[in-house]
CSV table of C-alpha atoms in Angstrom, one decimal:
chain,number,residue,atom,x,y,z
A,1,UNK,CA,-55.3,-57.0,32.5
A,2,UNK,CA,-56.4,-60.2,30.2
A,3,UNK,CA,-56.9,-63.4,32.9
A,4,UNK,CA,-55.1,-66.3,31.5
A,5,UNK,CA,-58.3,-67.8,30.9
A,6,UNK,CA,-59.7,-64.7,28.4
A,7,UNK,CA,-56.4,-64.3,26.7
A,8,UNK,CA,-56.2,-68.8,25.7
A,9,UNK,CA,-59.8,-68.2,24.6
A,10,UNK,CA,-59.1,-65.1,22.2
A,11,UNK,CA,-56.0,-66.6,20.2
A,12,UNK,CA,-58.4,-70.0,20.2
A,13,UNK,CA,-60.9,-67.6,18.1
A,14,UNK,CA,-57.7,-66.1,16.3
A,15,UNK,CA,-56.6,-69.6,15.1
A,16,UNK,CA,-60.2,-70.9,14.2
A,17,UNK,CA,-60.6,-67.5,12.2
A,18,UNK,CA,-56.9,-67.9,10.9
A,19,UNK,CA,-58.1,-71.8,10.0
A,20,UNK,CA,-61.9,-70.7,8.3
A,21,UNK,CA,-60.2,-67.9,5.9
A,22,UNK,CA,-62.3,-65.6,8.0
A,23,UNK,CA,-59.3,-63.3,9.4
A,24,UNK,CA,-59.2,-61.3,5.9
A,25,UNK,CA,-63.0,-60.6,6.1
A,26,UNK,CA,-65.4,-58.6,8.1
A,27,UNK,CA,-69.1,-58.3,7.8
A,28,UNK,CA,-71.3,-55.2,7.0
A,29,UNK,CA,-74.9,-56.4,8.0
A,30,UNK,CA,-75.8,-59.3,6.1
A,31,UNK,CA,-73.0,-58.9,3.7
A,32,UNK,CA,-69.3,-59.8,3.4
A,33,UNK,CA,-66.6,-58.1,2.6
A,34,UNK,CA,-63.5,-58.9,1.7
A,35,UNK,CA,-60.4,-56.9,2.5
A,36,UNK,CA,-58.8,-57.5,-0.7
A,37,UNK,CA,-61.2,-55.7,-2.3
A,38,UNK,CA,-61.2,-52.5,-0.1
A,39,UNK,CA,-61.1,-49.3,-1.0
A,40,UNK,CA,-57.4,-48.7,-0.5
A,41,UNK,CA,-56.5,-52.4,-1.8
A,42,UNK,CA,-58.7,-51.6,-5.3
A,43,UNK,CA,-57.1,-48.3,-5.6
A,44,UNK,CA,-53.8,-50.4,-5.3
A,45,UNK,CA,-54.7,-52.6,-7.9
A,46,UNK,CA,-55.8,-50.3,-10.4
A,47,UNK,CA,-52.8,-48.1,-10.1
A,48,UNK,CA,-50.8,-51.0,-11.0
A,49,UNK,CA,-52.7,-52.0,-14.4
A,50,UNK,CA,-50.8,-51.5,-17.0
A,51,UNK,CA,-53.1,-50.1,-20.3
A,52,UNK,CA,-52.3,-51.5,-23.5
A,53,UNK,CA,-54.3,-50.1,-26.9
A,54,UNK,CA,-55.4,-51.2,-30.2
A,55,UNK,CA,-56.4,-47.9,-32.2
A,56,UNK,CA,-57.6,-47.7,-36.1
A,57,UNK,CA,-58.8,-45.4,-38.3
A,58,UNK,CA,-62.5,-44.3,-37.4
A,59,UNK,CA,-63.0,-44.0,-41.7
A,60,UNK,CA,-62.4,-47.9,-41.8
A,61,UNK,CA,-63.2,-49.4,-39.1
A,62,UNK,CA,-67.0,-49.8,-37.3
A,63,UNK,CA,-66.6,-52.5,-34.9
A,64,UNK,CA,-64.4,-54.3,-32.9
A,65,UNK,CA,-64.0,-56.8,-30.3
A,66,UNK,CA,-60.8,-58.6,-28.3
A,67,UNK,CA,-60.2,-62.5,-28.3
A,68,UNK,CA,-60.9,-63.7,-24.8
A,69,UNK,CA,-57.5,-64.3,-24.0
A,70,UNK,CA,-56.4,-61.0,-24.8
A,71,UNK,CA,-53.8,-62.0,-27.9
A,72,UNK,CA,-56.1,-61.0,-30.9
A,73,UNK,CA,-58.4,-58.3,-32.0
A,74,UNK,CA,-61.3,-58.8,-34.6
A,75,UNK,CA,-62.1,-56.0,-37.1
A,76,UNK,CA,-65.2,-54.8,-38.8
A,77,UNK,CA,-65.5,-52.2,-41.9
A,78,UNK,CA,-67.6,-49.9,-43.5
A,79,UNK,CA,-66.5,-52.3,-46.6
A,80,UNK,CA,-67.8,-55.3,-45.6
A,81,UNK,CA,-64.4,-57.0,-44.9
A,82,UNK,CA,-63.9,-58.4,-41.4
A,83,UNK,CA,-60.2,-58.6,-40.2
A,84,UNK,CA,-58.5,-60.7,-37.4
A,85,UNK,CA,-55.6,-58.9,-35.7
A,86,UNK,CA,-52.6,-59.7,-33.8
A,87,UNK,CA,-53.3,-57.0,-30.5
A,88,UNK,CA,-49.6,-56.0,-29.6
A,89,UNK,CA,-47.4,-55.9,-33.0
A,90,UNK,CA,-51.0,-55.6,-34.9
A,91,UNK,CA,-50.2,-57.9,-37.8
A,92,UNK,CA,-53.0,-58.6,-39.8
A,93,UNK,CA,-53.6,-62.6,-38.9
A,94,UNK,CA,-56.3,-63.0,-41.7
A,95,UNK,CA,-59.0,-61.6,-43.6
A,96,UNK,CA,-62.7,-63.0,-44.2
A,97,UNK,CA,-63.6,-63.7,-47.5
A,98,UNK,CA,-65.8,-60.2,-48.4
A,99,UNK,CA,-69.3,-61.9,-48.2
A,100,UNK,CA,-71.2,-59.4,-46.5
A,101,UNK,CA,-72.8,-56.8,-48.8
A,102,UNK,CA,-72.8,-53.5,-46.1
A,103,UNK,CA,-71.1,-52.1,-43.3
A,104,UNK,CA,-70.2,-54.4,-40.5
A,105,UNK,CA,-71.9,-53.5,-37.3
A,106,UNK,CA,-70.7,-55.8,-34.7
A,107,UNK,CA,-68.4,-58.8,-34.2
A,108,UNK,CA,-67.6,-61.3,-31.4
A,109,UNK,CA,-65.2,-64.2,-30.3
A,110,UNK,CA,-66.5,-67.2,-29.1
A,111,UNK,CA,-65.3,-67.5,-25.4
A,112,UNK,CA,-62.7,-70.7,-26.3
A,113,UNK,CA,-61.3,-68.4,-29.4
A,114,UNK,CA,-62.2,-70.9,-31.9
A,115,UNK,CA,-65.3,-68.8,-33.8
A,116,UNK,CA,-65.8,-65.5,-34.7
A,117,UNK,CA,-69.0,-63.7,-35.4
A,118,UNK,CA,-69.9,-61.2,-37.5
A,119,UNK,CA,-73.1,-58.7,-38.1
A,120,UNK,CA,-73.9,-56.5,-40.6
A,121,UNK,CA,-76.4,-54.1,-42.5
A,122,UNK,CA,-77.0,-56.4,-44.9
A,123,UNK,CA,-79.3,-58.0,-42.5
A,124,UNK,CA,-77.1,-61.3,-42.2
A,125,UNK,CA,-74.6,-62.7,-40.0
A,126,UNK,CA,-71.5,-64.6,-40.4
A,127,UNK,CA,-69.7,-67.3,-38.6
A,128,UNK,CA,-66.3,-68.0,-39.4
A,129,UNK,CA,-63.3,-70.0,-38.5
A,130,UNK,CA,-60.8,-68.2,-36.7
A,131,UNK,CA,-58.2,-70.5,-37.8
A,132,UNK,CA,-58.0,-68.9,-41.5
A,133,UNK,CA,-61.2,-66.8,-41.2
A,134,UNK,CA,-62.8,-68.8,-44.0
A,135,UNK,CA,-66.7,-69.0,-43.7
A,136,UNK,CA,-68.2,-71.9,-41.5
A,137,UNK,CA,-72.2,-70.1,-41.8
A,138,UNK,CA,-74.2,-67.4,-42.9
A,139,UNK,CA,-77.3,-66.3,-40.4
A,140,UNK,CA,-80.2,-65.2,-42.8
A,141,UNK,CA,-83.4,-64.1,-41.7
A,142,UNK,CA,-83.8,-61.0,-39.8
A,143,UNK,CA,-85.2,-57.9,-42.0
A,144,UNK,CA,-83.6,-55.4,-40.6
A,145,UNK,CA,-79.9,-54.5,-39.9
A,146,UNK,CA,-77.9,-57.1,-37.4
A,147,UNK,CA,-76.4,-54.4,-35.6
A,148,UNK,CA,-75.1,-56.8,-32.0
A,149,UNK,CA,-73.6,-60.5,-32.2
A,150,UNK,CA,-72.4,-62.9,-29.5
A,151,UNK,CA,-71.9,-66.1,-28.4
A,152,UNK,CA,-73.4,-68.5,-25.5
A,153,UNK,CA,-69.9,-69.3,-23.3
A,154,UNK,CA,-70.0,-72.9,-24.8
A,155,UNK,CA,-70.3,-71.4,-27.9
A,156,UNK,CA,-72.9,-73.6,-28.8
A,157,UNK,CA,-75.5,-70.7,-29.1
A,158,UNK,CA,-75.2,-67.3,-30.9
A,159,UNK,CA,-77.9,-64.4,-31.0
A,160,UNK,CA,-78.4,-61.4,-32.8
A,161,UNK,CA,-79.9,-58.2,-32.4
A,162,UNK,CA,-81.5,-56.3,-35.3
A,163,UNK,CA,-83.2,-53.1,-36.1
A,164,UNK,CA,-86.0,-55.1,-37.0
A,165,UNK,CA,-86.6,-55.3,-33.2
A,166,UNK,CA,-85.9,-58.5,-32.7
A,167,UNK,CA,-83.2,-61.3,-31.3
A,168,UNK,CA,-82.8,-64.2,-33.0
A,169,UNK,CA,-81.2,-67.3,-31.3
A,170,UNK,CA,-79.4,-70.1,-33.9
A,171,UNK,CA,-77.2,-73.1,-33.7
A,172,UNK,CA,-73.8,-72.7,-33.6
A,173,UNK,CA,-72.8,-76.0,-34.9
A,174,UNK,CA,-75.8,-76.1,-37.8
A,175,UNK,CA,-76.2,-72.2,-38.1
A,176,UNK,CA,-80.5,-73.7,-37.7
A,177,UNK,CA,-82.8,-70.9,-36.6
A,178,UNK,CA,-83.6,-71.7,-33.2
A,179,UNK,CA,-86.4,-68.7,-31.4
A,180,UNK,CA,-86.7,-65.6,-32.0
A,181,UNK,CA,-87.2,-62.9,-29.1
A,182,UNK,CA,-89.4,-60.0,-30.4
A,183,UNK,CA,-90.8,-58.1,-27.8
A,184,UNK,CA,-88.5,-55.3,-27.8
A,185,UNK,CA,-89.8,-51.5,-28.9
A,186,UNK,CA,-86.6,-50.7,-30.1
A,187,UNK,CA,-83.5,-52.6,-31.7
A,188,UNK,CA,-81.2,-54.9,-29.1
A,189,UNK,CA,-78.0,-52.4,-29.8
A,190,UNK,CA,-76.6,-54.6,-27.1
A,191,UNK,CA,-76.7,-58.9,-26.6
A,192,UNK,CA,-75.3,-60.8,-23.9
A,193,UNK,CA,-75.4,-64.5,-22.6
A,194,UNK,CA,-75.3,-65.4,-18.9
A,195,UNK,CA,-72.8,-67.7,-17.6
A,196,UNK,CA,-74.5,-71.0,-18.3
A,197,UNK,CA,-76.2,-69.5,-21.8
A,198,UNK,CA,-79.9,-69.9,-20.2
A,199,UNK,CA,-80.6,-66.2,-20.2
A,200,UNK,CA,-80.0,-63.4,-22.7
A,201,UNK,CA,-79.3,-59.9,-22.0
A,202,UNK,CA,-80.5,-57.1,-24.5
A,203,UNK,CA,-80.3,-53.6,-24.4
A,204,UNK,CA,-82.6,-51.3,-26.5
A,205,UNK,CA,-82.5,-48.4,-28.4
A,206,UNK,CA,-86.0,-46.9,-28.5
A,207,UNK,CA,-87.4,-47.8,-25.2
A,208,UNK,CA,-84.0,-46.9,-23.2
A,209,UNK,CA,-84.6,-50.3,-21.4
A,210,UNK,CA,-82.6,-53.6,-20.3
A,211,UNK,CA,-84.0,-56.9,-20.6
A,212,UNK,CA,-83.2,-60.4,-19.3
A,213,UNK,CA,-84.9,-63.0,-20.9
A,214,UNK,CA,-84.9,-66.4,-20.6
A,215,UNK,CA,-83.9,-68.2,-23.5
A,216,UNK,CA,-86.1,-71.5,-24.0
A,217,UNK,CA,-89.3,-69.8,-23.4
A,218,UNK,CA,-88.7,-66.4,-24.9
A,219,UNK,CA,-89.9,-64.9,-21.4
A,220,UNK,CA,-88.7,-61.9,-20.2
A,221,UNK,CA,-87.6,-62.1,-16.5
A,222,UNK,CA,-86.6,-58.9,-15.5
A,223,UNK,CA,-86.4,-55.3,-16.8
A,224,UNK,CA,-83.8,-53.0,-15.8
A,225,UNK,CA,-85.3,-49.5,-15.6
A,226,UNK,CA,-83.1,-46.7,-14.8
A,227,UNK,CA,-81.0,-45.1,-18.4
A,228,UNK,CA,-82.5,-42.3,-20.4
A,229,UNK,CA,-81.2,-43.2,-23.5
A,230,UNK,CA,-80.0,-45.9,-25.8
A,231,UNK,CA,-78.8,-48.6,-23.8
A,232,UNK,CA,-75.6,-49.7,-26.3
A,233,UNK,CA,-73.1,-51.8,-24.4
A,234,UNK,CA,-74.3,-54.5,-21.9
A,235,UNK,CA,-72.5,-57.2,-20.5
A,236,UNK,CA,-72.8,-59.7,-17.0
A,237,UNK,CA,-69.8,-60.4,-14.5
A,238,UNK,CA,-68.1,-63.8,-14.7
A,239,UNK,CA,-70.5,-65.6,-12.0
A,240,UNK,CA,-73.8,-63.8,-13.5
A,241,UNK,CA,-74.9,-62.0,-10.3
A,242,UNK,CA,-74.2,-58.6,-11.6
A,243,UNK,CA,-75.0,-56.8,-14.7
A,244,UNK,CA,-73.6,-53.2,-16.3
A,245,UNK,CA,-74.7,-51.7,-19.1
A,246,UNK,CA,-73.5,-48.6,-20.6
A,247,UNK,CA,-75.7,-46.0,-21.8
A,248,UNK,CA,-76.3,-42.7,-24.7
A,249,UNK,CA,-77.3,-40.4,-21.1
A,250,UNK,CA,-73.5,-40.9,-20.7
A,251,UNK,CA,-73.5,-43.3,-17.5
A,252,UNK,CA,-72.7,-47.2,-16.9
A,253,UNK,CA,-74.8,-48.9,-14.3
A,254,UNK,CA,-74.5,-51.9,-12.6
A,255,UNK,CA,-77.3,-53.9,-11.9
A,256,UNK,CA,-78.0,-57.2,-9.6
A,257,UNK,CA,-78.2,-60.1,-12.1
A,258,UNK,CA,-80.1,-61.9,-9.6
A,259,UNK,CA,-83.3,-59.6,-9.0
A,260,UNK,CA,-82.6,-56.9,-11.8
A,261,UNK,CA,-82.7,-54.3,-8.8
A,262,UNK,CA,-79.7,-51.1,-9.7
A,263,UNK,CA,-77.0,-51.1,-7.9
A,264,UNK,CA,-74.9,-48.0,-9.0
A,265,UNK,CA,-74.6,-45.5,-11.5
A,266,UNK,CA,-71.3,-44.7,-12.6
A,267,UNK,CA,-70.9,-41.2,-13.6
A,268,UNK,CA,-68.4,-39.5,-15.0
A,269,UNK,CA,-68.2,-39.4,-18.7
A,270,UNK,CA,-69.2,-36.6,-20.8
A,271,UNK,CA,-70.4,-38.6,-23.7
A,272,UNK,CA,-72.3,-41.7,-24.7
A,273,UNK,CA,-70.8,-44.8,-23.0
A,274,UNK,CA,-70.0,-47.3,-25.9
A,275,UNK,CA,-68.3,-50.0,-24.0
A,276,UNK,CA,-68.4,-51.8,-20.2
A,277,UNK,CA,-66.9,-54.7,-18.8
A,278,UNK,CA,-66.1,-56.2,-15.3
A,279,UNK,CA,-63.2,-57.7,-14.0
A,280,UNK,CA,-63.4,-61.6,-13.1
A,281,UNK,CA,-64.1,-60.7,-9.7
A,282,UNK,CA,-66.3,-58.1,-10.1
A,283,UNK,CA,-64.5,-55.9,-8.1
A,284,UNK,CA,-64.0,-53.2,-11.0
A,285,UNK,CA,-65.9,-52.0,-13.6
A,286,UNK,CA,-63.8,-50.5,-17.4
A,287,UNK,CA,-66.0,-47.9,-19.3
A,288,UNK,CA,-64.9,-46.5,-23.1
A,289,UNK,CA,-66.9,-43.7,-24.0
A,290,UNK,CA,-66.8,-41.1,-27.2
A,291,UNK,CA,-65.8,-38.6,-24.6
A,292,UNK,CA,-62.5,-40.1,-25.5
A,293,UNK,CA,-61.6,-41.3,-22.4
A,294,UNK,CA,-61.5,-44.9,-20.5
A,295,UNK,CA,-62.4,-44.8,-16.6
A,296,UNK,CA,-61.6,-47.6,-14.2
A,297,UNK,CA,-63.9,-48.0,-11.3
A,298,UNK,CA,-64.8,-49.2,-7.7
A,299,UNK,CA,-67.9,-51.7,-8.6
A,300,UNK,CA,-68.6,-51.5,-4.8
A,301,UNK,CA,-69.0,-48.0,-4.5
A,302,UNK,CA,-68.6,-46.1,-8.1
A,303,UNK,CA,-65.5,-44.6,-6.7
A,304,UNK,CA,-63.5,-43.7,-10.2
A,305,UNK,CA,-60.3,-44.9,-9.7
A,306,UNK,CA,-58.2,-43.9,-12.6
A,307,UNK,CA,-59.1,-41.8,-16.2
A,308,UNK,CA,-57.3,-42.5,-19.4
A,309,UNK,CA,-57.4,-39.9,-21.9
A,310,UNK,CA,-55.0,-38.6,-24.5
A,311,UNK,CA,-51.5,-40.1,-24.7
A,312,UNK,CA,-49.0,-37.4,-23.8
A,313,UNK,CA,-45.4,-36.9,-24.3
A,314,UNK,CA,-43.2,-39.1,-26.2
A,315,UNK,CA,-40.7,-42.2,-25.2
A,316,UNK,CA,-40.3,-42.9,-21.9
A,317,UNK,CA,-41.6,-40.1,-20.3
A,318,UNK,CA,-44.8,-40.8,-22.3
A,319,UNK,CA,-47.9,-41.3,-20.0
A,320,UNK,CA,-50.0,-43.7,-21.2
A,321,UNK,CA,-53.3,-43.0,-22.6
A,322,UNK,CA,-55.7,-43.4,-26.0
A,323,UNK,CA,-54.7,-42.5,-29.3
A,324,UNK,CA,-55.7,-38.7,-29.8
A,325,UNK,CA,-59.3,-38.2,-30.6
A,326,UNK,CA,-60.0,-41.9,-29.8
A,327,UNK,CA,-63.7,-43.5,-29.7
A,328,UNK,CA,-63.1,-45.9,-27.7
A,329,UNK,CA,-65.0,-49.1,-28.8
A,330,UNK,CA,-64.2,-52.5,-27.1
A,331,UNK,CA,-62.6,-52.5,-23.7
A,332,UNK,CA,-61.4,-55.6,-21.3
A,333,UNK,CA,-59.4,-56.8,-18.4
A,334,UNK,CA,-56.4,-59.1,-19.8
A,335,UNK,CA,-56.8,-62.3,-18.2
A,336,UNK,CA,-53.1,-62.3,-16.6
A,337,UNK,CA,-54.6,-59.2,-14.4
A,338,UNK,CA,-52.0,-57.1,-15.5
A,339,UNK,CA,-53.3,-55.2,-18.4
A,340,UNK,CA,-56.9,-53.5,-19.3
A,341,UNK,CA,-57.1,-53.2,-23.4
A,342,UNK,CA,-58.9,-50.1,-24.5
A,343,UNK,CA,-59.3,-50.3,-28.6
A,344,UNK,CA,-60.9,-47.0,-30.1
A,345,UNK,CA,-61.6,-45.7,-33.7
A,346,UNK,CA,-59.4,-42.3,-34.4
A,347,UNK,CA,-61.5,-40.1,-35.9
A,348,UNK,CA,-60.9,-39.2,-39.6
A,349,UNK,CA,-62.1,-37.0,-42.3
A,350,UNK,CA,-65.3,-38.9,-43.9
A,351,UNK,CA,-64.3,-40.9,-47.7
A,352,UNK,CA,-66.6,-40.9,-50.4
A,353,UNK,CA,-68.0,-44.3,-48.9
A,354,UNK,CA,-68.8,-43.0,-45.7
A,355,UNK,CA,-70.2,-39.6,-47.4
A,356,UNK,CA,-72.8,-41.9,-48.6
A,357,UNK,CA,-76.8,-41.6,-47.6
A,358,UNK,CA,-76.3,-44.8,-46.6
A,359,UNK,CA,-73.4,-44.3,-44.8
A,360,UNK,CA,-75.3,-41.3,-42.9
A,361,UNK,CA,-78.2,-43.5,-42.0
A,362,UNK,CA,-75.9,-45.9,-40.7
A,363,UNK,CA,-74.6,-43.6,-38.4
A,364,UNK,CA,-77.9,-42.2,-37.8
A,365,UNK,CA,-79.4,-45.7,-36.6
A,366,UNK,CA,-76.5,-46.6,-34.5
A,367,UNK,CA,-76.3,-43.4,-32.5
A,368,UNK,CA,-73.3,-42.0,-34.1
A,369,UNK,CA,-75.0,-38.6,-35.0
């Protein structure tokens, strides 16, 4: 039996655990972990998300990206056109003028919604206003294909990535040339800022590698070593401190932002991994692949927590899932919590545009063969 002496002393620790926030944590070693982000908790969470898609025809459309809060959905086409869309009813907000002169590889939202970016094979880029989509710059001067775009967080930068194996930095504001980053053997298939826009992730599609590089000096700071293929999608976690990248050897991994050391491979897809995102607290990681499915899983511990794949039945007793045949190319946690957005390409018989050397080339370079 507890003395009255031991039994004051343990609710004393109770109430200064209850008081520090530490009574819904538990340490492992050096690390802490919080029991809202448990196994059982995450596998709680994810059952509850609710998946919403966007899907277009695969003959049309080559790239895609969701607004960051989750409302709109930018389009690019083998035409050159670039599209902004309304994500639920999908009402066509605006369209660009049709500037570019190819097929548009990749396009972006700034993080406050306000600019949209576009790449293409006509080895420029394209900043518009996503107020009427009307043109606010055009990026010339890589020699090669811009096949990846995106925007620092304070939208004050942008980079590219070419098949000209390079990254070039500009101005956001005066669309100026800034630095160019060229020591990559392959072309950046993949771009990403860090949280304060200092450092610049790149994935490659020659050398199979990942590379953070530091932005004012053009030096590269780590290399993340582990894919063994094209490394397509890449993207950091809201704080910076972890990375995932999504890979042609059909895995994501996620990698410490901090020391470039990996952290897990996610496996589980039977096809090339073509998008990857992290929730806001890290705690799950979203995958879209071409094996036409979109996998939710445990950041902490790779556990795959839920698998969307075909939609089935019809009305209510529907389960929700991708359009059929789906390539799924942008993927995201809604902001709310409530939602993951999945939008995929449904494949389509090839048009005479598409049937095009060109056309095959382009699918060729960007892994699509």
């Amino acid at each position: 039996m507890l003395s009255h002496a031991m039994w004051t002393n343990l609710v004393t620790l109770a109430l200064i655990l209850q008081a520090s926030g530490l009574d819904s944590q538990c340490t492992a070693g050096s690390r802490v972990v919080d029991s809202e982000n448990s196994g059982d908790s995450l596998r709680f969470r994810a059952a509850g998300l609710e998946l919403r898609t966007f899907g277009v025809q695969a003959g049309d459309v080559r790239s895609m990206a969701f607004s960051p809060d989750g409302e709109n959905v930018l389009t690019g086409h083998w035409n050159g056109s670039v599209k902004l869309w309304h994500m639920v009813t999908g009402r066509l907000i605006c369209a660009c003028p049709t500037l570019h002169k190819g097929v548009v590889l990749s396009v972006a939202f700034a993080r406050d919604g306000s600019r949209l970016l576009s790449g293409c094979s006509d080895n420029t880029a394209i900043m518009w206003d996503a107020t009427d989509c009307s043109k606010v710059h055009i990026l010339k001067g890589h020699s090669g294909w811009v096949l990846s775009v995106t925007f620092s967080p304070n939208a004050e930068r942008v980079a590219t990535g070419s098949n000209d194996k390079s990254v070039r930095v500009w101005d956001a504001a005066t669309g100026k040339h800034l630095t160019t980053l060229a020591d990559h053997r392959g072309a950046p298939l993949a771009v990403a800022f860090n949280n304060d826009g200092s450092q610049l992730l790149t994935g490659s599609g020659g050398d199979n590698l990942t590379r953070l590089v530091e932005v004012s000096t053009g030096r590269n700071l780590r290399t993340l070593r582990g894919h063994e293929a094209w490394v397509v999608a890449a993207a950091f976690s809201l704080d910076s401190n972890t990375v995932i990248t999504g890979s042609h050897d059909g895995t994501a991994r996620l990698w410490s932002g901090i020391s470039g050391l990996p952290l897990l491979a996610l496996r589980g897809h039977n096809n090339d991994v073509s998008a990857v995102t992290l929730s806001d607290d890290s705690s799950l990681a979203l995958t879209g692949s071409r094996d036409s499915t979109a996998r939710l899983w445990n950041a902490a511990t790779g556990e795959q927590l839920r698998t969307f794949g075909e939609r089935r039945g019809k009305g209510r007793k529907s389960k929700p899932g991708l359009p059929k045949d789906a390539l799924p190319a942008a993927v995201m946690f809604h902001p709310s919590g409530k939602f993951i957005l999945v939008g995929a390409f449904t494949r389509a018989p090839l048009k005479p545009l598409e049937d095009s050397e060109e056309m095959k080339q382009c699918k060729k370079r960007c892994g699509e063969e």
